Amino acid sequence: MAAPLAKEEAEAGALSPEALVALYRAMARIRVVDERMATLQRAGRVGFYGVCTGQEAACIGSAAALRPSDWVFPALREGAAMLLRGFPLVTYLAQCFGNAGDVGRGRQMPSHQAGRSVNQVSWSSCIGNQLPQAVGAAWAAKLQREDTVVLAYLGDGATSTGDFHTALNFAGVARVPVVFVCQNNQWSISVPFRAQTATATVAEKAAAYGMPGVKVDGNDVEAVYAATAVAVARARRGEGPTLIEAETYRVGAHSSADDPSRYREAAEVERWRAKDPLVRTRARLEAAGLWDATREAALLDELSAEVAAAIHEAEATPPVQAESMFEGVYARLPWHLAEQRSELLSVLGSRAPVPRDD
Amino acid sequence: MATLTLVQAIHDALRTAMRADARVVVLGEDVGRLGGVFRATLGLHEEFGPERVIDTPLAEGGIVGAAIGMALYGLRPVPEIQFADFIYPAFDQIVNELAKLRYRSGGEYPCPVVIRAPYGGGVKGGHYHSQSPEALFIHTAGLKVVVPSTPYDAKGLLLSALRQEDPVLFLEPKRLYRAAKGEVPEGDYTVPLESAAVRREGTDVTVVAWGAMVPEALEAAESAAHAGISCEVVDLRTLWPVDITTLEASARKTGRVVVVHEAARTCGFGAEVAALLQERCFVHLAAPVKRVTGWDTPFPYALEQQYLPLAPRILAGVDETFRFVA
């Protein structure tokens, strides 16, 4: 967990040594979570998983610039943002198992976590759809004279969608307090960034919408934090939106269903591995006398134990009840869903007892 | 009580809701200074200001997407899609986002957006100012679809839609915007959603209709009465979730049903009405459920009177259904 960041630090975009250690711990934590979940996926214990390996600094550095009251509209690789902001790890993992411990009641595939408790909004899977919604939430905050800032994440592929253009255009016109953070990880599944757009950068697109565009080294957690903190402070002052391009790299596959060896060279991956955000942050902490091999070993032991225990607990949670499928389509169960629920239960009942909620 | 047109009743509902609840905001193309291309939002910009009556950039996906974000944050946005024909750029936001947010978030993010859109033909609007897309949205789990046919209902149903927690597509029959006039109470009242209205009682044939086809159905029923056929006209008002109790009761009473809509026949909501009735009251039906609908063509400009299921075609359908012998 990140230590609370002092307001002045956020304004300046600078991190205290303690805060940098906290961000390093958060990055190490999601790395361990991702490794363990990817292993479970290969073992068939979860159906799907999307890691953020290599992109930890871009996600965590940006999310760290927010207040708890700020909102996040994530894309696929921002689960770490909600963990950083205090979402329980067991509940996060339960989403991957789609069981009764999942806030979303097992309705979305893994890596689609959301949580009102940390103001992280549900993402659909549709690329770019969250962006106009983030603008609307920021607009609502502005209309209600609240100082909430909305952070909207996207990948480089999303910059090709109509919703990207629409959202940035609306945000620029209405000057709403939204910060768009594009994690440009160079690949949209198998399509490279150069085939996604004719511009050299994502950041330069901001000019077309009348907002600042900032390109930052997305593997440098301090740089990402600083750029986001400045943009968030601008938004909070009522000075409107910013587009940040965090240049990073998807070291792993797009998802557990992907095979990157079919479309990219191993040498490219290795070049980016050398810029691993965890290695770079650790080196800085060690140079500053804030970290060493002993602390590293202790941290990895601690995280391994924490994640193993959380997975054990999440996996042991009971499945969702069949009849829950019909709940929450509407605020109240309408007649046709009540009938369909009865139909399902009668069919299930004729084969095996239906587990009941107590 | 004032006599208002249907579009004036919509305007009255918006003004009433905005006066009562600061969370209600209107957004869309030309809804501000102009008051909307049909003037449904006339004067709201002056009364409530540009922050609550928002002229947006021209992008339906952005209008609905932003409305979703506003609703998630706690507002009660009422986006206007200028014509239902232009709703398709927002289809993704409506179908994949608006309709599913409550469900996919386990109830953490309900999304009470009320999308208003003028729909339907008969105003010389051609392909792109005449469509009736209701079935596409009825097919999408999580949406409510509401269609008023009278000024009284238009105001009461819109106020109801704004005071419940589900997303609503509120389709306004533009053919009736100025043609339908009626007494509308001042101030606040509601007409319940998911409740049909029996506009005319009868015993021989049930005619099910909504929106601009309700007056046509009533005209056909009057003509049928002269021919000795007693028609019951059911105005569904809320298409989904449909008032199955009223629908089924009328079908059981008459045993003969004609369903009327402007949209194309194939996979139109009339097909669902027919399916529901044969599932629920098969032995009470004395004739096949007859669909009198728009043809399975795009909406034609020059031939719209021949395309629409107006009173003469409804009457023919009633007659055929009444005479059917198994």
XYZ file of C-alpha atoms in Angstrom:
684
model
C 0.000 0.000 0.000
C 1.225 3.471 -0.851
C 1.661 5.816 2.034
C -0.634 8.832 1.861
C 1.083 11.428 -0.244
C 1.334 14.890 1.156
C -0.544 17.534 -0.822
C 2.561 19.607 -1.448
C 4.346 16.602 -2.849
C 1.485 15.903 -5.193
C 1.494 19.521 -6.302
C 5.195 19.365 -7.000
C 5.028 15.955 -8.584
C 7.836 14.756 -6.351
C 7.803 11.591 -4.284
C 9.216 11.300 -0.799
C 11.620 8.381 -0.240
C 8.974 6.625 1.837
C 6.388 7.055 -0.905
C 8.780 5.689 -3.515
C 9.395 2.628 -1.355
C 5.656 2.171 -1.040
C 5.219 2.328 -4.821
C 8.030 -0.170 -5.274
C 6.291 -2.531 -2.884
C 3.019 -2.100 -4.801
C 4.770 -2.872 -8.094
C 6.425 -5.947 -6.617
C 3.071 -7.048 -5.236
C 1.225 -6.985 -8.564
C 4.200 -8.715 -10.212
C 3.820 -11.589 -7.766
C 0.028 -11.627 -8.156
C 0.333 -11.708 -11.949
C 2.937 -14.472 -11.926
C 0.863 -16.633 -9.625
C -2.385 -16.058 -11.532
C -0.737 -16.723 -14.892
C 0.493 -20.006 -13.443
C -2.990 -20.854 -12.204
C -4.367 -20.061 -15.631
C -1.935 -22.448 -17.283
C -2.948 -25.052 -14.730
C -6.579 -24.556 -15.673
C -7.660 -23.144 -12.321
C -8.754 -19.800 -13.776
C -10.109 -19.379 -17.290
C -8.248 -16.254 -18.346
C -5.826 -13.716 -16.983
C -4.271 -10.496 -18.263
C -0.961 -9.548 -16.635
C 0.465 -6.033 -16.502
C 4.038 -7.304 -16.346
C 6.415 -4.623 -17.558
C 3.759 -1.939 -17.165
C 3.650 -1.743 -13.381
C 5.183 1.724 -13.212
C 2.741 3.194 -15.730
C -0.278 1.911 -13.842
C 0.874 2.390 -10.272
C 2.746 5.639 -10.798
C -0.356 7.238 -12.303
C -2.883 5.842 -9.826
C -0.689 6.993 -6.948
C -1.301 10.601 -7.939
C -4.998 10.311 -7.064
C -6.890 10.968 -3.881
C -9.173 8.202 -2.566
C -12.184 10.292 -3.637
C -10.974 10.431 -7.250
C -12.391 8.011 -9.802
C -10.706 5.503 -12.113
C -12.121 4.204 -15.401
C -9.756 1.331 -16.164
C -9.033 -0.723 -19.238
C -7.663 -4.279 -19.110
C -4.392 -3.802 -17.231
C -5.263 -1.518 -14.329
C -6.160 -3.986 -11.606
C -3.038 -2.824 -9.806
C -4.572 0.638 -9.461
C -7.387 -0.640 -7.315
C -5.074 -2.791 -5.225
C -2.912 0.273 -4.652
C -6.008 2.179 -3.573
C -6.894 -0.391 -0.942
C -9.117 -2.931 -2.678
C -8.858 -6.271 -0.820
C -6.598 -8.748 -2.587
C -8.872 -11.693 -1.790
C -11.856 -9.945 -3.395
C -9.702 -9.034 -6.381
C -8.719 -12.674 -6.818
C -12.246 -13.936 -6.251
C -13.210 -12.038 -9.408
C -10.811 -14.253 -11.355
C -12.478 -17.342 -9.938
C -15.928 -15.855 -10.631
C -17.268 -17.055 -7.316
C -19.437 -15.768 -4.491
C -16.605 -13.617 -3.183
C -16.649 -11.503 -6.347
C -18.255 -8.067 -6.068
C -19.438 -8.581 -9.648
C -21.065 -11.907 -8.739
C -19.161 -13.930 -11.304
C -20.596 -12.096 -14.266
C -17.448 -10.947 -16.043
C -14.402 -12.851 -17.197
C -11.208 -12.560 -15.110
C -9.179 -9.328 -15.028
C -12.349 -7.216 -15.165
C -12.369 -6.160 -11.532
C -14.309 -3.139 -10.342
C -15.026 -1.759 -6.924
C -17.137 1.117 -5.710
C -15.178 1.047 -2.444
C -12.150 2.408 -4.330
C -14.091 4.281 -7.042
C -12.887 1.998 -9.799
C -15.636 1.631 -12.403
C -16.535 -1.577 -14.200
C -14.915 -2.019 -17.632
C -16.665 -3.894 -20.418
C -13.871 -5.345 -22.645
C -14.869 -3.025 -25.501
C -11.880 -0.911 -26.413
C -12.271 2.792 -25.677
C -15.886 2.649 -24.461
C -14.896 3.793 -20.992
C -13.500 7.087 -22.254
C -16.736 9.054 -22.910
C -18.052 7.666 -19.631
C -15.030 9.014 -17.789
C -15.692 12.401 -19.367
C -19.306 12.223 -18.176
C -18.310 11.381 -14.616
C -15.826 14.244 -14.583
C -18.500 16.513 -16.034
C -20.890 15.502 -13.247
C -18.261 16.239 -10.617
C -17.682 19.661 -12.147
C -21.424 20.434 -12.293
C -21.775 19.459 -8.644
C -18.829 21.664 -7.666
C -16.913 18.697 -6.312
C -13.161 18.519 -6.704
C -13.068 14.915 -7.879
C -10.653 14.129 -10.703
C -11.293 11.204 -13.038
C -8.421 9.116 -14.362
C -9.245 7.305 -17.596
C -6.896 4.580 -18.780
C -6.513 3.346 -22.316
C -4.069 1.437 -24.435
C -2.473 2.459 -27.713
C -5.066 0.477 -29.684
C -7.875 2.516 -28.142
C -6.508 5.678 -29.774
C -7.912 4.374 -33.062
C -11.484 4.149 -31.796
C -14.231 6.679 -32.330
C -14.811 6.836 -28.603
C -11.232 8.079 -28.081
C -11.773 10.963 -30.453
C -15.233 11.678 -29.095
C -14.133 11.568 -25.484
C -11.147 13.851 -25.938
C -13.206 16.230 -28.026
C -15.984 16.394 -25.421
C -13.433 16.747 -22.610
C -11.645 19.577 -24.373
C -14.838 21.457 -25.176
C -16.324 21.084 -21.694
C -12.966 21.456 -19.873
C -13.823 18.684 -17.462
C -11.455 17.365 -14.786
C -10.327 14.191 -16.508
C -6.819 12.860 -17.094
C -6.385 10.347 -19.893
C -3.467 7.989 -19.332
C -2.561 5.995 -22.399
C -0.373 3.051 -21.567
C 1.327 2.767 -24.922
C 2.686 -0.749 -24.568
C 3.522 -0.898 -28.298
C 1.212 -3.775 -29.136
C -2.558 -4.166 -29.536
C -2.542 -7.934 -29.377
C -0.513 -8.512 -32.587
C -0.699 -5.066 -34.212
C 2.264 -2.765 -33.500
C 1.857 0.889 -32.613
C 3.220 2.050 -35.986
C 0.318 0.221 -37.687
C -2.189 1.808 -35.319
C -1.563 5.454 -36.137
C 0.384 7.665 -38.496
C 1.462 10.029 -35.733
C 4.791 9.461 -34.063
C 3.273 9.710 -30.607
C -0.060 9.472 -28.844
C 0.661 12.629 -26.880
C 0.659 14.886 -29.963
C -2.977 13.966 -30.629
C -3.916 16.116 -27.628
C -3.319 19.259 -29.672
C -6.315 18.408 -31.850
C -8.554 18.555 -28.793
C -7.190 21.696 -27.219
C -5.511 20.058 -24.271
C -1.921 19.450 -23.177
C -0.321 16.226 -24.299
C 2.569 14.787 -22.328
C 4.795 11.878 -23.218
C 6.565 10.237 -20.347
C 8.841 7.239 -19.793
C 6.211 4.786 -18.652
C 8.765 2.494 -17.046
C 9.935 5.251 -14.710
C 7.508 5.280 -11.822
C 8.652 8.680 -10.581
C 8.251 10.239 -14.015
C 4.773 8.757 -14.452
C 3.799 9.916 -10.996
C 5.098 13.427 -11.606
C 3.345 13.825 -14.957
C 0.079 12.516 -13.573
C 0.281 14.594 -10.415
C 0.741 17.757 -12.457
C -2.201 16.834 -14.723
C -4.399 15.905 -11.773
C -3.580 19.167 -10.032
C -4.451 21.090 -13.210
C -7.732 19.254 -13.496
C -8.541 19.900 -9.858
C -7.871 23.581 -10.315
C -10.489 23.620 -13.051
C -7.994 23.952 -15.891
C -9.296 20.995 -17.818
C -8.111 17.685 -19.205
C -4.678 16.295 -20.105
C -3.585 13.407 -22.279
C -0.585 11.505 -20.930
C 1.221 8.916 -22.997
C 3.165 6.538 -20.792
C 5.528 4.740 -23.132
C 5.990 1.218 -21.927
C 6.007 -2.337 -23.187
C 3.834 -5.381 -22.801
C 6.538 -7.860 -21.880
C 4.089 -10.740 -21.665
C 1.370 -11.989 -23.953
C -1.788 -9.890 -24.506
C -3.659 -12.472 -22.504
C -3.473 -16.087 -21.582
C -4.933 -16.859 -25.026
C -2.195 -15.057 -26.963
C 1.074 -16.269 -28.547
C 3.409 -13.303 -29.126
C 6.076 -15.459 -30.800
C 3.893 -15.371 -33.915
C 4.263 -11.638 -34.420
C 7.277 -10.169 -32.619
C 10.982 -10.862 -32.106
C 12.317 -12.128 -28.832
C 15.157 -9.600 -29.088
C 12.665 -6.748 -28.880
C 11.208 -8.209 -25.707
C 14.678 -8.568 -24.236
C 15.524 -4.941 -24.993
C 12.505 -3.881 -22.977
C 13.168 -6.371 -20.197
C 16.378 -4.451 -19.627
C 14.199 -1.442 -18.813
C 12.075 -3.354 -16.315
C 10.388 -0.799 -14.054
C 10.945 -2.855 -10.917
C 14.662 -3.251 -11.579
C 15.010 0.472 -12.252
C 13.116 1.506 -9.145
C 15.036 -0.927 -6.980
C 18.327 0.410 -8.307
C 17.284 3.946 -7.361
C 16.221 2.881 -3.907
C 19.472 0.998 -3.378
C 21.508 3.973 -4.569
C 19.670 6.121 -2.048
C 20.338 3.628 0.729
C 16.636 2.808 1.034
C 16.780 -0.770 -0.165
C 19.045 -3.779 -0.160
C 19.133 -7.506 -0.849
C 17.921 -8.360 2.619
C 14.863 -6.146 2.311
C 14.203 -7.478 -1.152
C 14.273 -11.070 0.031
C 12.025 -10.232 2.963
C 9.570 -8.441 0.684
C 9.371 -11.351 -1.737
C 8.825 -13.771 1.142
C 6.110 -11.544 2.546
C 4.366 -11.133 -0.812
C 4.589 -14.804 -1.673
C 2.971 -15.702 1.616
C 0.316 -13.013 1.291
C -0.620 -13.965 -2.266
C -0.604 -17.699 -1.560
C -2.911 -17.201 1.412
C -5.209 -14.903 -0.574
C -5.423 -17.333 -3.484
C -6.188 -20.141 -1.080
C -8.967 -18.127 0.513
C -10.382 -16.868 -2.805
C -10.340 -20.303 -4.388
C -12.097 -21.825 -1.377
C -15.014 -19.408 -1.671
C -18.265 -21.085 -2.763
C -19.589 -20.699 -6.303
C -22.275 -18.201 -7.225
C -25.839 -19.450 -6.912
C -27.587 -20.297 -10.155
C -30.632 -18.153 -9.397
C -28.408 -15.089 -8.918
C -28.099 -14.994 -12.718
C -31.448 -13.257 -12.945
C -30.828 -10.651 -10.263
C -29.702 -7.137 -11.059
C -30.595 -7.129 -14.739
C -33.075 -4.543 -13.503
C -33.411 -2.930 -10.084
C -36.416 -5.201 -9.476
C -37.000 -8.637 -10.916
C -39.541 -8.306 -13.751
C -42.102 -10.995 -14.525
C -40.267 -12.537 -17.434
C -37.045 -13.024 -15.486
C -38.966 -14.456 -12.543
C -40.483 -16.989 -14.934
C -37.134 -17.803 -16.506
C -35.570 -18.247 -13.076
C -38.286 -20.715 -12.142
C -37.745 -22.534 -15.413
C -34.006 -22.872 -14.778
C -34.479 -23.952 -11.175
C -37.037 -26.563 -12.115
C -34.651 -28.023 -14.686
C -31.736 -27.933 -12.242
C -33.952 -29.344 -9.514
C -34.860 -32.315 -11.625
C -31.186 -33.246 -11.926
C -29.507 -32.233 -8.694
C -30.277 -30.187 -5.616
C -29.764 -26.454 -6.131
C -27.442 -24.883 -3.561
C -29.354 -22.378 -1.517
C -28.384 -19.079 0.036
C -28.845 -19.093 3.785
C -55.810 21.814 -16.698
C -54.050 22.980 -19.813
C -54.465 21.465 -23.244
C -51.002 20.559 -24.526
C -49.546 18.832 -27.520
C -47.447 15.755 -26.930
C -44.178 17.627 -27.419
C -45.361 20.335 -25.015
C -46.124 17.617 -22.487
C -42.574 16.254 -22.867
C -41.266 19.761 -22.325
C -43.496 20.162 -19.273
C -42.190 16.880 -17.838
C -38.568 17.930 -18.297
C -39.184 21.306 -16.697
C -41.106 19.728 -13.815
C -38.344 17.176 -13.207
C -35.588 19.785 -13.410
C -37.352 22.076 -10.962
C -37.845 19.211 -8.523
C -34.405 17.619 -8.765
C -31.129 19.426 -9.348
C -29.554 16.168 -10.500
C -31.612 16.161 -13.691
C -29.613 17.471 -16.650
C -30.452 17.522 -20.345
C -27.788 17.030 -22.991
C -27.721 16.569 -26.722
C -27.446 18.233 -30.086
C -29.159 21.634 -30.313
C -31.047 21.163 -27.040
C -29.784 24.458 -25.607
C -30.469 27.827 -27.203
C -32.522 26.338 -30.009
C -34.586 24.192 -27.641
C -34.120 21.071 -29.757
C -35.121 20.573 -33.370
C -38.653 19.764 -32.172
C -38.494 22.361 -29.353
C -38.911 19.741 -26.642
C -36.342 21.594 -24.519
C -37.484 25.121 -25.419
C -36.725 27.611 -22.673
C -34.987 25.129 -20.402
C -31.618 26.656 -21.287
C -32.862 30.034 -20.112
C -34.426 28.689 -16.913
C -31.738 26.213 -15.840
C -28.628 27.513 -17.577
C -26.011 25.951 -19.841
C -24.680 23.671 -17.104
C -27.927 21.699 -16.914
C -29.077 22.085 -20.507
C -25.994 21.145 -22.444
C -25.381 21.599 -26.141
C -22.898 18.826 -26.807
C -20.581 18.273 -29.739
C -22.193 16.241 -32.489
C -21.536 12.609 -31.571
C -24.249 10.304 -30.300
C -21.762 7.866 -28.774
C -20.324 10.743 -26.800
C -23.743 11.980 -25.726
C -24.803 8.604 -24.356
C -21.313 7.740 -23.099
C -21.099 11.010 -21.185
C -24.632 10.504 -19.861
C -23.564 7.095 -18.564
C -20.638 8.664 -16.704
C -22.909 11.363 -15.297
C -25.393 8.777 -14.056
C -22.624 6.670 -12.514
C -21.523 9.767 -10.640
C -25.035 10.464 -9.349
C -26.759 12.755 -11.834
C -30.019 11.999 -13.646
C -29.058 12.739 -17.237
C -31.641 12.897 -20.005
C -29.739 12.681 -23.282
C -31.687 13.542 -26.404
C -30.923 11.693 -29.605
C -32.153 14.098 -32.247
C -33.809 11.325 -34.289
C -33.957 7.637 -33.350
C -32.417 6.979 -36.769
C -29.201 8.553 -35.433
C -28.972 6.348 -32.351
C -26.737 3.714 -33.939
C -23.411 5.456 -33.237
C -24.486 5.147 -29.592
C -25.618 1.547 -29.968
C -22.415 0.191 -28.433
C -22.696 2.511 -25.438
C -26.361 1.593 -24.965
C -26.141 -2.156 -25.521
C -22.710 -2.979 -24.115
C -22.471 -0.379 -21.386
C -25.718 1.252 -20.271
C -27.783 -1.933 -20.300
C -25.141 -4.020 -18.532
C -23.467 -1.773 -15.983
C -25.717 -2.641 -13.045
C -25.501 -6.336 -13.822
C -21.817 -6.638 -14.526
C -20.869 -4.611 -11.447
C -22.974 -6.766 -9.149
C -25.230 -3.796 -8.488
C -22.425 -1.384 -7.542
C -22.894 0.832 -10.595
C -26.559 1.286 -11.524
C -26.992 3.605 -14.458
C -30.355 5.423 -14.541
C -30.094 7.241 -17.869
C -33.306 8.165 -19.700
C -32.580 8.477 -23.420
C -35.211 10.465 -25.305
C -35.531 9.958 -29.042
C -38.207 10.962 -31.539
C -39.067 7.949 -33.659
C -41.413 6.804 -36.381
C -42.673 7.871 -39.768
C -45.404 9.880 -41.350
C -43.614 13.225 -41.376
C -41.964 12.972 -44.779
C -38.638 12.154 -43.199
C -37.376 9.444 -45.493
C -34.992 6.677 -44.453
C -33.234 8.615 -41.752
C -35.949 10.539 -39.964
C -38.597 7.801 -39.776
C -37.231 4.598 -38.262
C -38.720 2.617 -35.371
C -35.816 0.749 -33.755
C -37.568 -0.422 -30.575
C -37.047 -4.156 -31.107
C -33.251 -3.785 -31.099
C -33.391 -2.400 -27.590
C -36.112 -4.706 -26.286
C -33.828 -7.557 -27.303
C -31.115 -6.120 -25.043
C -31.425 -7.319 -21.457
C -31.351 -4.481 -18.948
C -33.182 -1.749 -20.840
C -36.727 -0.521 -20.460
C -38.437 0.772 -23.587
C -41.299 3.240 -23.196
C -43.503 4.788 -25.904
C -46.257 7.272 -25.008
C -49.206 7.954 -27.292
C -50.970 10.800 -25.469
C -49.788 14.077 -23.950
C -51.001 12.990 -20.500
C -49.016 9.769 -20.692
C -45.983 11.445 -22.233
C -45.539 13.672 -19.188
C -46.474 11.056 -16.609
C -44.363 8.295 -18.126
C -41.317 10.526 -18.541
C -41.547 11.617 -14.899
C -41.845 7.962 -13.869
C -38.826 7.048 -15.976
C -36.791 9.725 -14.213
C -37.733 8.371 -10.780
C -36.706 4.762 -11.095
C -33.297 3.148 -11.215
C -33.082 1.442 -14.606
C -31.976 2.809 -17.974
C -34.904 3.746 -20.187
C -35.176 4.326 -23.911
C -38.050 6.795 -24.167
C -39.257 6.783 -27.764
C -41.438 9.714 -28.696
C -43.805 9.373 -31.685
C -42.833 12.438 -33.650
C -45.914 12.075 -35.858
C -47.960 12.856 -32.741
C -45.680 15.616 -31.393
C -48.140 18.281 -32.538
C -51.011 16.137 -33.788
C -51.845 14.705 -30.368
C -53.462 17.212 -28.031
C -54.936 16.578 -24.645
C -55.416 17.772 -21.113
C -52.271 17.637 -19.034
C -52.275 18.436 -15.315
C -49.922 21.147 -14.150
C -47.110 20.154 -11.827
C -46.148 16.715 -10.752
C -47.830 13.391 -11.450
C -46.693 10.063 -12.780
C -48.055 7.330 -14.994
C -46.631 3.961 -13.954
C -44.172 2.146 -16.203
C -44.822 -1.467 -17.191
C -48.548 -0.777 -17.318
C -50.619 -0.903 -20.511
C -53.787 1.120 -21.078
C -56.974 -0.265 -22.564
C -57.983 2.647 -24.802
C -61.206 1.079 -25.989
C -62.997 -1.928 -24.605
C -64.311 -4.587 -26.939
C -65.122 -8.266 -27.165
C -64.293 -9.585 -30.647
C -60.726 -8.608 -31.548
C -57.845 -7.162 -29.536
C -55.695 -4.598 -31.342
C -52.310 -4.106 -29.690
C -50.473 -0.910 -30.619
C -48.188 1.806 -29.304
C -47.087 5.307 -30.139
C -48.427 6.854 -33.312
C -50.261 3.677 -34.264
C -52.638 3.960 -31.301
C -54.802 6.651 -32.938
C -54.767 4.572 -36.128
C -55.880 1.505 -34.179
C -58.671 3.521 -32.568
C -59.776 4.786 -35.965
C -59.799 1.232 -37.301
C -61.749 0.087 -34.230
C -64.371 2.762 -34.855
C -64.731 1.649 -38.463
C -64.902 -1.980 -37.377
C -67.692 -1.121 -34.950
C -69.771 0.154 -37.861
C -69.238 -3.254 -39.460
C -70.348 -4.983 -36.290
C -66.884 -5.982 -34.989
C -66.124 -5.000 -31.403
C -62.418 -4.162 -30.987
C -60.462 -3.771 -27.788
C -57.472 -1.454 -28.255
C -54.524 -2.018 -25.930
C -51.873 0.717 -25.846
C -48.797 -0.994 -24.411
C -47.099 2.314 -23.370
C -44.158 0.381 -21.887
C -42.992 -2.103 -24.510
C -40.520 -3.784 -22.189
C -40.994 -5.175 -19.665
C -44.424 -5.509 -21.221
C -47.614 -5.527 -19.109
C -48.244 -9.206 -19.719
C -51.264 -9.276 -17.411
C -53.279 -6.761 -19.422
C -52.096 -8.209 -22.721
C -52.954 -11.767 -21.791
C -56.302 -10.858 -20.232
C -57.428 -9.071 -23.376
C -56.276 -11.948 -25.605
C -58.155 -14.464 -23.450
C -61.255 -12.285 -23.588
C -61.379 -11.800 -27.366
C -59.423 -14.831 -28.560
C -58.350 -12.837 -31.614
C -55.373 -10.494 -31.666
C -53.935 -8.038 -34.170
C -50.617 -6.398 -33.294
C -49.640 -3.193 -35.049
C -46.275 -1.484 -35.387
C -44.428 0.804 -37.754
C -41.193 -1.152 -37.619
C -40.490 -3.844 -40.164
C -42.304 -7.102 -39.553
C -39.511 -9.647 -39.270
C -38.238 -9.879 -35.690
C -40.325 -6.836 -34.811
C -41.881 -6.647 -31.359
C -45.132 -7.945 -32.834
C -43.439 -11.301 -33.255
C -42.663 -11.371 -29.563
C -46.237 -10.412 -28.670
C -47.496 -13.266 -30.859
C -45.039 -15.711 -29.301
C -45.954 -14.699 -25.754
C -49.658 -15.071 -26.414
C -49.421 -18.487 -28.062
C -47.243 -19.698 -25.192
C -49.576 -18.424 -22.516
C -53.096 -18.733 -23.905
C -52.932 -21.023 -26.913
C -56.262 -22.710 -26.304
C -58.007 -19.364 -25.883
C -56.947 -18.162 -29.317
C -59.485 -18.579 -32.087
C -57.250 -17.202 -34.836
C -53.540 -16.733 -35.554
C -52.114 -13.555 -34.103
C -52.064 -11.125 -37.029
C -49.197 -8.699 -37.551
C -50.019 -5.421 -39.296
C -46.674 -3.696 -39.593
C -44.240 -1.782 -41.707
C -42.957 -3.865 -44.586
C -39.548 -5.536 -44.544
C -38.053 -2.697 -46.568
C -36.111 0.380 -45.593
C -38.457 3.245 -44.785
C -39.480 4.780 -48.141
C -39.826 8.538 -48.550
C -42.364 8.841 -51.345
C -44.410 5.798 -50.340
C -44.577 6.267 -46.597
C -48.371 6.206 -46.533
C -48.236 2.797 -48.203
C -45.477 1.636 -45.869
C -47.141 2.566 -42.598
C -49.764 0.255 -41.037
C -52.443 2.938 -41.015
C -56.114 2.505 -40.145
C -57.256 0.938 -43.450
C -54.633 -1.819 -43.173
C -55.413 -2.340 -39.509
C -59.089 -2.610 -40.359
C -58.328 -5.220 -43.011
C -56.278 -7.162 -40.474
C -59.080 -6.946 -37.931
C -61.577 -8.154 -40.487
C -59.391 -11.076 -41.548
C -58.785 -12.074 -37.944
C -62.447 -11.743 -37.025
C -63.523 -13.968 -39.942
C -60.862 -16.609 -39.391
C -62.309 -20.094 -38.984
C -60.054 -22.932 -37.987
